[in-house]
Tab-separated table of C-alpha atoms and ligand atoms in Angstrom:
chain	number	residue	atom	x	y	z
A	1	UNK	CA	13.042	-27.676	-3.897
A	2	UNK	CA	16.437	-26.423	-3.220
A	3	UNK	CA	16.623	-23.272	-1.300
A	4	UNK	CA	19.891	-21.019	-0.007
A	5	UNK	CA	18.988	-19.736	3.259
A	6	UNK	CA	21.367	-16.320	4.168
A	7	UNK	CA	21.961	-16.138	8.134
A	8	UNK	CA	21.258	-19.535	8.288
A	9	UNK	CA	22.468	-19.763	11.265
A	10	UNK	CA	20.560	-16.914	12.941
A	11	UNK	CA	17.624	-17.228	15.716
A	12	UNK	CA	15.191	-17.014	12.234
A	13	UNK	CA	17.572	-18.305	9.889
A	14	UNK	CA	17.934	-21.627	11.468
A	15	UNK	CA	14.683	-22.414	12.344
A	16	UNK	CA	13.966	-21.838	8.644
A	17	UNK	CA	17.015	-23.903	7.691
A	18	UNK	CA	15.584	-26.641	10.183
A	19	UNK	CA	11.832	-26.399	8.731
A	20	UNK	CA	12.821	-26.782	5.418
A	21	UNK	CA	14.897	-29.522	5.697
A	22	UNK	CA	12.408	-31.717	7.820
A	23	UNK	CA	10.276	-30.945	4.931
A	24	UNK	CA	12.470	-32.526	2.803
A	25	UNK	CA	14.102	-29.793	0.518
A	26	UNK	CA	17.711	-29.499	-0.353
A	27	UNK	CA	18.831	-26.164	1.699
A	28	UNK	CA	22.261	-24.188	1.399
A	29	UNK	CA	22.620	-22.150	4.686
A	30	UNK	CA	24.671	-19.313	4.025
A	31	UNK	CA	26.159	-17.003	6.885
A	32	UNK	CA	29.475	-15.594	8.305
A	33	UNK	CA	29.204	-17.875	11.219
A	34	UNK	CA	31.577	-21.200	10.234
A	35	UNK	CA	31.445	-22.626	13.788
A	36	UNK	CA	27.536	-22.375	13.592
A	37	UNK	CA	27.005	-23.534	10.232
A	38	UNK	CA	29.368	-26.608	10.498
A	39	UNK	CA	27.488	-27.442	13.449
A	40	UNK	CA	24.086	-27.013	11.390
A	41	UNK	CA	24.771	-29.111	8.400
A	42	UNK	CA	26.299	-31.659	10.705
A	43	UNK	CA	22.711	-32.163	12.400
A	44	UNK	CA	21.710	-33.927	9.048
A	45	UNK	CA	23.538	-36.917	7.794
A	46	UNK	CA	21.488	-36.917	5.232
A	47	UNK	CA	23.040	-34.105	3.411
A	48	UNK	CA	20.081	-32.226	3.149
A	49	UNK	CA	21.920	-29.193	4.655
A	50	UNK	CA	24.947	-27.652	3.192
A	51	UNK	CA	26.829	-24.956	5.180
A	52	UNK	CA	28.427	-22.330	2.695
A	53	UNK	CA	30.605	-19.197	4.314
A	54	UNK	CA	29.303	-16.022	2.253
A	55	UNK	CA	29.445	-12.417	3.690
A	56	UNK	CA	26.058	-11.495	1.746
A	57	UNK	CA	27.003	-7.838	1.354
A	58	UNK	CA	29.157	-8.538	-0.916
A	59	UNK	CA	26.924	-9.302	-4.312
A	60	UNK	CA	30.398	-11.401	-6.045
A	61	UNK	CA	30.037	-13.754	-2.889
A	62	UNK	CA	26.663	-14.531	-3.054
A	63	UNK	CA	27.409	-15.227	-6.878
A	64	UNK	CA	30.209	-17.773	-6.086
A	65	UNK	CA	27.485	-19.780	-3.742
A	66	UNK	CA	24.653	-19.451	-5.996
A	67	UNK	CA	26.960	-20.950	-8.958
A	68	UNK	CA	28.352	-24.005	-6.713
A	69	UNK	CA	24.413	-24.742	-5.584
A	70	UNK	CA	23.612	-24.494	-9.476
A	71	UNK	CA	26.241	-26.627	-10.056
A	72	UNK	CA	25.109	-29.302	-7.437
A	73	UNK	CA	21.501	-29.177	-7.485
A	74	UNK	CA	20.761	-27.864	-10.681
A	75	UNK	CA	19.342	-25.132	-9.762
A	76	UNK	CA	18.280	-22.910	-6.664
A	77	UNK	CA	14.622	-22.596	-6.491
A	78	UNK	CA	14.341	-19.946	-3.862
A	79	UNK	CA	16.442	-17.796	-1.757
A	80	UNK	CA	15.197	-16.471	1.875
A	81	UNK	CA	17.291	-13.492	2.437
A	82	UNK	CA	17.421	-13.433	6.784
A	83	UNK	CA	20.805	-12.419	7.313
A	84	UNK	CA	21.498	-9.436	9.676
A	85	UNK	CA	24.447	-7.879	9.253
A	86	UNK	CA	24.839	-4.627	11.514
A	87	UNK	CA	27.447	-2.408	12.923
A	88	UNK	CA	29.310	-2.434	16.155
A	89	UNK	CA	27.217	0.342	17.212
A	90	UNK	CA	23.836	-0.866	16.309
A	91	UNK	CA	21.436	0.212	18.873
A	92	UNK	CA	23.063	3.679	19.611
A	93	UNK	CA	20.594	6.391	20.893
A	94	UNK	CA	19.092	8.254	18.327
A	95	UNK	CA	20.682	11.349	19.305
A	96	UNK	CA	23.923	9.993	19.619
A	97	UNK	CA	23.694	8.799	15.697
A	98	UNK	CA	26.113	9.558	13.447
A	99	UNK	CA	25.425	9.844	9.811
A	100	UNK	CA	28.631	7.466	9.027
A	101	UNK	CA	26.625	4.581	11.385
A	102	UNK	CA	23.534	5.375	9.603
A	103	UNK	CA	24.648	5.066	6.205
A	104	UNK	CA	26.573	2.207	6.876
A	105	UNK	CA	23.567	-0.071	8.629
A	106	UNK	CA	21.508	1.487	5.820
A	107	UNK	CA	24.262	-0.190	3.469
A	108	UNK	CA	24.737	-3.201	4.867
A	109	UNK	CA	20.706	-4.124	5.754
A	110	UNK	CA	18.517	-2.163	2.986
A	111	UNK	CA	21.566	-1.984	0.551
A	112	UNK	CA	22.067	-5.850	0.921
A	113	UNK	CA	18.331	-6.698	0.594
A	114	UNK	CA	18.681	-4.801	-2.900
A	115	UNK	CA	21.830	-6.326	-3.654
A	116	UNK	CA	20.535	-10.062	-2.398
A	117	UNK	CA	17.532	-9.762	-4.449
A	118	UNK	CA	19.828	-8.497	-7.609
A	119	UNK	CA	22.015	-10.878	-7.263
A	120	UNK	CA	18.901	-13.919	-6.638
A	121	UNK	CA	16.975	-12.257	-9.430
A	122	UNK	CA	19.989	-12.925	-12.381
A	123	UNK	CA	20.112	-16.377	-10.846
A	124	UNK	CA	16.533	-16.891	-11.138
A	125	UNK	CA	16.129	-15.354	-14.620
A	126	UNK	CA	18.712	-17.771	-15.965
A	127	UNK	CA	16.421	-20.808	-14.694
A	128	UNK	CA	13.484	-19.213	-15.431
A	129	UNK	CA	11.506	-18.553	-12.156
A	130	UNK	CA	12.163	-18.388	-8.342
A	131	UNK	CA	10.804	-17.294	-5.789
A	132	UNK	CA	12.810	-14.818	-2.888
A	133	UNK	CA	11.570	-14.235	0.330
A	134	UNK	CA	12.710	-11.085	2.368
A	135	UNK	CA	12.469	-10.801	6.347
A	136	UNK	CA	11.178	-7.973	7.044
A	137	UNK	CA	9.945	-7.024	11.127
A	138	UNK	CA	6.522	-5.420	12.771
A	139	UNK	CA	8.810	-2.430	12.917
A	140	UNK	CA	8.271	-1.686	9.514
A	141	UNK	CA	4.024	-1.306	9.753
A	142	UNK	CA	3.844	0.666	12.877
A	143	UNK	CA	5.878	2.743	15.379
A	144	UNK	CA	7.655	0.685	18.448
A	145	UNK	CA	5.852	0.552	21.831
A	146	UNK	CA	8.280	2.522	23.474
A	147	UNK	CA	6.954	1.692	27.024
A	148	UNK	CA	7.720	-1.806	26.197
A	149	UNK	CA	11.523	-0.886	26.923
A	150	UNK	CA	10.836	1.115	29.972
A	151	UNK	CA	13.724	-0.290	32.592
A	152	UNK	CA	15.564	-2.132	30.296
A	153	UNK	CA	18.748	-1.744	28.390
A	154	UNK	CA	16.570	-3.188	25.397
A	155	UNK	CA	15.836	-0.355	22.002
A	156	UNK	CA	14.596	-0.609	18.556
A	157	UNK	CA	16.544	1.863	16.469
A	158	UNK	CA	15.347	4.360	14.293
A	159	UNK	CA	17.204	2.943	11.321
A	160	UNK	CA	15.758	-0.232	12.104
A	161	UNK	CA	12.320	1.509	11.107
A	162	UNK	CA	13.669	2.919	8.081
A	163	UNK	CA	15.133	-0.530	6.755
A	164	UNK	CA	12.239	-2.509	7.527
A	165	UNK	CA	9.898	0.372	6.002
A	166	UNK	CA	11.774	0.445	2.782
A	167	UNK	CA	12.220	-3.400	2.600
A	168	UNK	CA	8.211	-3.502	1.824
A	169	UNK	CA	8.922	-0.794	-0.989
A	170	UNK	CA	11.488	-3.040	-2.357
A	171	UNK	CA	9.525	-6.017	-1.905
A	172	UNK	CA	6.489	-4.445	-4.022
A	173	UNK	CA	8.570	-2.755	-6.430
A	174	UNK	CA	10.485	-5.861	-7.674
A	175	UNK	CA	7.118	-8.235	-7.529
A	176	UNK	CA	5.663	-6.361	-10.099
A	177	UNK	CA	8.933	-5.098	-11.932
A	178	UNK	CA	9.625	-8.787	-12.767
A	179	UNK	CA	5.827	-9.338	-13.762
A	180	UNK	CA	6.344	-12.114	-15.694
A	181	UNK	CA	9.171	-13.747	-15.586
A	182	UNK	CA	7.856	-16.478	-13.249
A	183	UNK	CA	9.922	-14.712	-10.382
A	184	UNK	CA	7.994	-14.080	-7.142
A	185	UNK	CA	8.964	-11.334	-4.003
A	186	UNK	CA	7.222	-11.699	-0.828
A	187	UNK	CA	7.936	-10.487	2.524
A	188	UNK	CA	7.855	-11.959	6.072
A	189	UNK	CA	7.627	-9.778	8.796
A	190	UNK	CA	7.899	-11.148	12.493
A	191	UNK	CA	7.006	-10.067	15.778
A	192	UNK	CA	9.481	-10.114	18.015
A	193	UNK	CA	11.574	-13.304	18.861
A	194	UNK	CA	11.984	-14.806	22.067
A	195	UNK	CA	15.924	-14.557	22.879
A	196	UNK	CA	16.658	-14.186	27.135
A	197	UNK	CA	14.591	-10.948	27.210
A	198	UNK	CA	13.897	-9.429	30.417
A	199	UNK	CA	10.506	-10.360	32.059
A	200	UNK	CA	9.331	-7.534	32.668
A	201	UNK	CA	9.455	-6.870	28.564
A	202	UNK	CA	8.138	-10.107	27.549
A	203	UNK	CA	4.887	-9.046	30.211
A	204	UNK	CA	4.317	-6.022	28.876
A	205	UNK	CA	5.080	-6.936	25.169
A	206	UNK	CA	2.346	-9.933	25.369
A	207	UNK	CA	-0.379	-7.730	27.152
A	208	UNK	CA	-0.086	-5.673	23.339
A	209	UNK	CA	-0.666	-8.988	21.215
A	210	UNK	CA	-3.475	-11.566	21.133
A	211	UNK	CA	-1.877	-14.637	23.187
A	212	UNK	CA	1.569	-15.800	23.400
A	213	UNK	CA	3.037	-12.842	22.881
A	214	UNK	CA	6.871	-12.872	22.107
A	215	UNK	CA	7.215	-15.892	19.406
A	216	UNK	CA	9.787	-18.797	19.027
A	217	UNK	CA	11.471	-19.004	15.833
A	218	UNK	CA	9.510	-22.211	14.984
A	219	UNK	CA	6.198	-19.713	15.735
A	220	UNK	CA	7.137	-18.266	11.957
A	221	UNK	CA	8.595	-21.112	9.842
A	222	UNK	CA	4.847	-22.220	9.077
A	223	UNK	CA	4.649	-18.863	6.593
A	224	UNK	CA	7.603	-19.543	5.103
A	225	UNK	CA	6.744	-23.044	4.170
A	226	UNK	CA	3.383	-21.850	2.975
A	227	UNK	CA	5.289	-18.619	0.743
A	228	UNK	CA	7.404	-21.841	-0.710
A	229	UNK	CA	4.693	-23.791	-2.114
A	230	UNK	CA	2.135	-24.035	-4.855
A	231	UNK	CA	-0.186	-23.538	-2.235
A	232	UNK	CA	1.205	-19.527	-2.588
A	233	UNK	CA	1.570	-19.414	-6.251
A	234	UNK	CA	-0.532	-16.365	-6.877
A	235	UNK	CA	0.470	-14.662	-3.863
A	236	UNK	CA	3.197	-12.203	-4.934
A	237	UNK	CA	4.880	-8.445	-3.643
A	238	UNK	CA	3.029	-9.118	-0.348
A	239	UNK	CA	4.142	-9.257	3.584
A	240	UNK	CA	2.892	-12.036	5.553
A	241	UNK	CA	2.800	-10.270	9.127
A	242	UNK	CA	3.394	-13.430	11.748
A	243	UNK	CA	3.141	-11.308	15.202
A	244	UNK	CA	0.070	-12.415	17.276
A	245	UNK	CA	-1.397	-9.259	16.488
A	246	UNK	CA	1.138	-7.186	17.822
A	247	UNK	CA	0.446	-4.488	14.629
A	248	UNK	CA	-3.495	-4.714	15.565
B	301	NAD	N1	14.935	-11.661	16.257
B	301	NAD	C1	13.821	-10.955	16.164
B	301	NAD	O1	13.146	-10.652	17.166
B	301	NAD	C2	13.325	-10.516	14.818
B	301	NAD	C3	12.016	-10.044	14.726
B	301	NAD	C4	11.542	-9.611	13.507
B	301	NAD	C5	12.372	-9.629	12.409
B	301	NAD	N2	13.649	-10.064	12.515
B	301	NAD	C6	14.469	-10.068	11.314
B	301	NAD	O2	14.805	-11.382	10.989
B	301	NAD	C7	16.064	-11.392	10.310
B	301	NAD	C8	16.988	-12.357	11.030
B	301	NAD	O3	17.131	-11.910	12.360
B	301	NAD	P1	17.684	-12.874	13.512
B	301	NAD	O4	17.013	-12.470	14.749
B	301	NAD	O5	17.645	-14.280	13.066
B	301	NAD	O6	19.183	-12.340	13.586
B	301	NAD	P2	20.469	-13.097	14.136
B	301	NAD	O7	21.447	-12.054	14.479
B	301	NAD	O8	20.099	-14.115	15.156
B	301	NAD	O9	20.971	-13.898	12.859
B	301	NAD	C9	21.483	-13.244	11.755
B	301	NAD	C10	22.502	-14.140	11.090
B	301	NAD	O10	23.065	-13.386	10.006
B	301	NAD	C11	24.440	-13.669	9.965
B	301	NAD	N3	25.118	-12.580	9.270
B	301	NAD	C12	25.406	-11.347	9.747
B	301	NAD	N4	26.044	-10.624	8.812
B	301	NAD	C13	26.141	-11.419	7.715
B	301	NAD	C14	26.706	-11.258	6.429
B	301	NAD	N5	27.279	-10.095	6.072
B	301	NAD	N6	26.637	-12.287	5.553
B	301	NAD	C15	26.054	-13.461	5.900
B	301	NAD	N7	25.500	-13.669	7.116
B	301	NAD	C16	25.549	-12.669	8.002
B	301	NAD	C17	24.867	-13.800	11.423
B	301	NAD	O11	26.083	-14.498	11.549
B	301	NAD	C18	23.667	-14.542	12.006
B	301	NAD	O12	23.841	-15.945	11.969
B	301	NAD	C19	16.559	-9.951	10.308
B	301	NAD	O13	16.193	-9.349	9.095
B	301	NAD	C20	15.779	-9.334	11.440
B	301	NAD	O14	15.597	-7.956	11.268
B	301	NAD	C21	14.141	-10.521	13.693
């Protein structure tokens, strides 16, 4: 299977890249990060990684690099869509939000998702079937645990909600709008990651879940792997929650 991979070289994006790989698909990781992906690819002599620059928001980019991995492979049999492209201001207070900052992360995160999956979906119509994976968050099933971030400098926007809310809609919606074309839409949605969090976070985000608590990336690979495989084939529109019960 050959599969393009955007923010491939993300906390998520990588481990997915990595997973994949070892699995023995073809994978195209596609970010913004050169330095990161040259590094990535260069972990496999084998080739199995290629490192393509792409800034995903911008649908003719995305076109370019789905052509040259058509060209190469013959075709791209899935695309995982885990870039994260935000502003400089991501992460302001809610009542310091300006509606310029909140159009423009709406833009680049749920805008891109739709223009990803457009973009994936021509691609995948041409060949006949694909399959594209979104990455959605816990933040999209349930309100954050505000005392989570009590003493830290640590928030989950409001936006962040909205994006991750709406990706399910879009998710759904384009499952069964491309009912039968051999194209599948699912949805992964994390708990948080593990990324030099304050202690006193990580303690009080694991007494909410069912064991470990805050995940590795590798802790959410195992559903992607499973989404691309025959072992999903029926499974379609759906979000595959990976959060150790975090939503419960
Ligand atoms: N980290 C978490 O705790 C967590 C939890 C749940 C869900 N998620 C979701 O997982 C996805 C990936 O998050 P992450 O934590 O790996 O983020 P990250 O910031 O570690 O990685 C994102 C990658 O996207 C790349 N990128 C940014 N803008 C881009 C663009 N315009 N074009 C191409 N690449 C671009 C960055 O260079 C980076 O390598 C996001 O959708 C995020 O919301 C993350």
């Amino acid at each position: 299977m050959t599969v393009l991979v955007t923010g491939g070289c993300g906390l998520l994006g990588e481990a997915f890249v990595r997973a994949l790989a070892e699995r023995g698909d073809d994978v195209v990781a596609v970010d913004v990060d050169d330095d990161a992906g040259t590094e990535l690819a260069s972990d496999f002599e084998d080739g199995r990684v290629t490192y393509r620059h792409c800034d995903v928001t911008r649908p003719e980019a995305l076109d370019e690099v789905l052509d040259g991995a058509k060209s190469r492979y013959g075709a791209v049999d899935a695309v995982v869509h885990s870039a994260y492209p935000r502003t400089s201001t991501w992460g302001a207070p809610f009542e310091e939000l300006s509606a310029e900052e909140v159009a423009e992360n709406l833009r680049l995160q749920l805008g891109g998702a739709i223009m990803v999956s457009q973009r994936a979906v021509a691609h995948f119509r041409e060949q006949g079937g694909g399959h594209l994976v979104h990455i959605g968050s816990i933040q999209g099933l349930a309100a954050p645990k505000f005392r989570h971030y009590e003493g830290t400098d640590m928030t989950s926007p409001l936006e962040y909600t909205a994006i991750k809310t709406g990706l399910l809609g879009v998710v759904r919606y384009l499952a069964k709008y491309l009912s039968g074309t051999g194209i599948r839409v699912n949805c992964i949605s994390p708990g948080g990651i593990k990324d030099g969090q304050p202690e006193a976070f990580l303690e009080r985000y694991r007494e909410d879940c069912t064991s470990k608590g805050m995940l590795d990336p590798e802790d959410v690979t195992g559903a992607l792997l499973f989404l691309l495989s025959g072992r999903s084939a029926h499974v379609n529109g759906q979000n595959l929650v990976v959060d150790d019960g975090w939503s419960l």
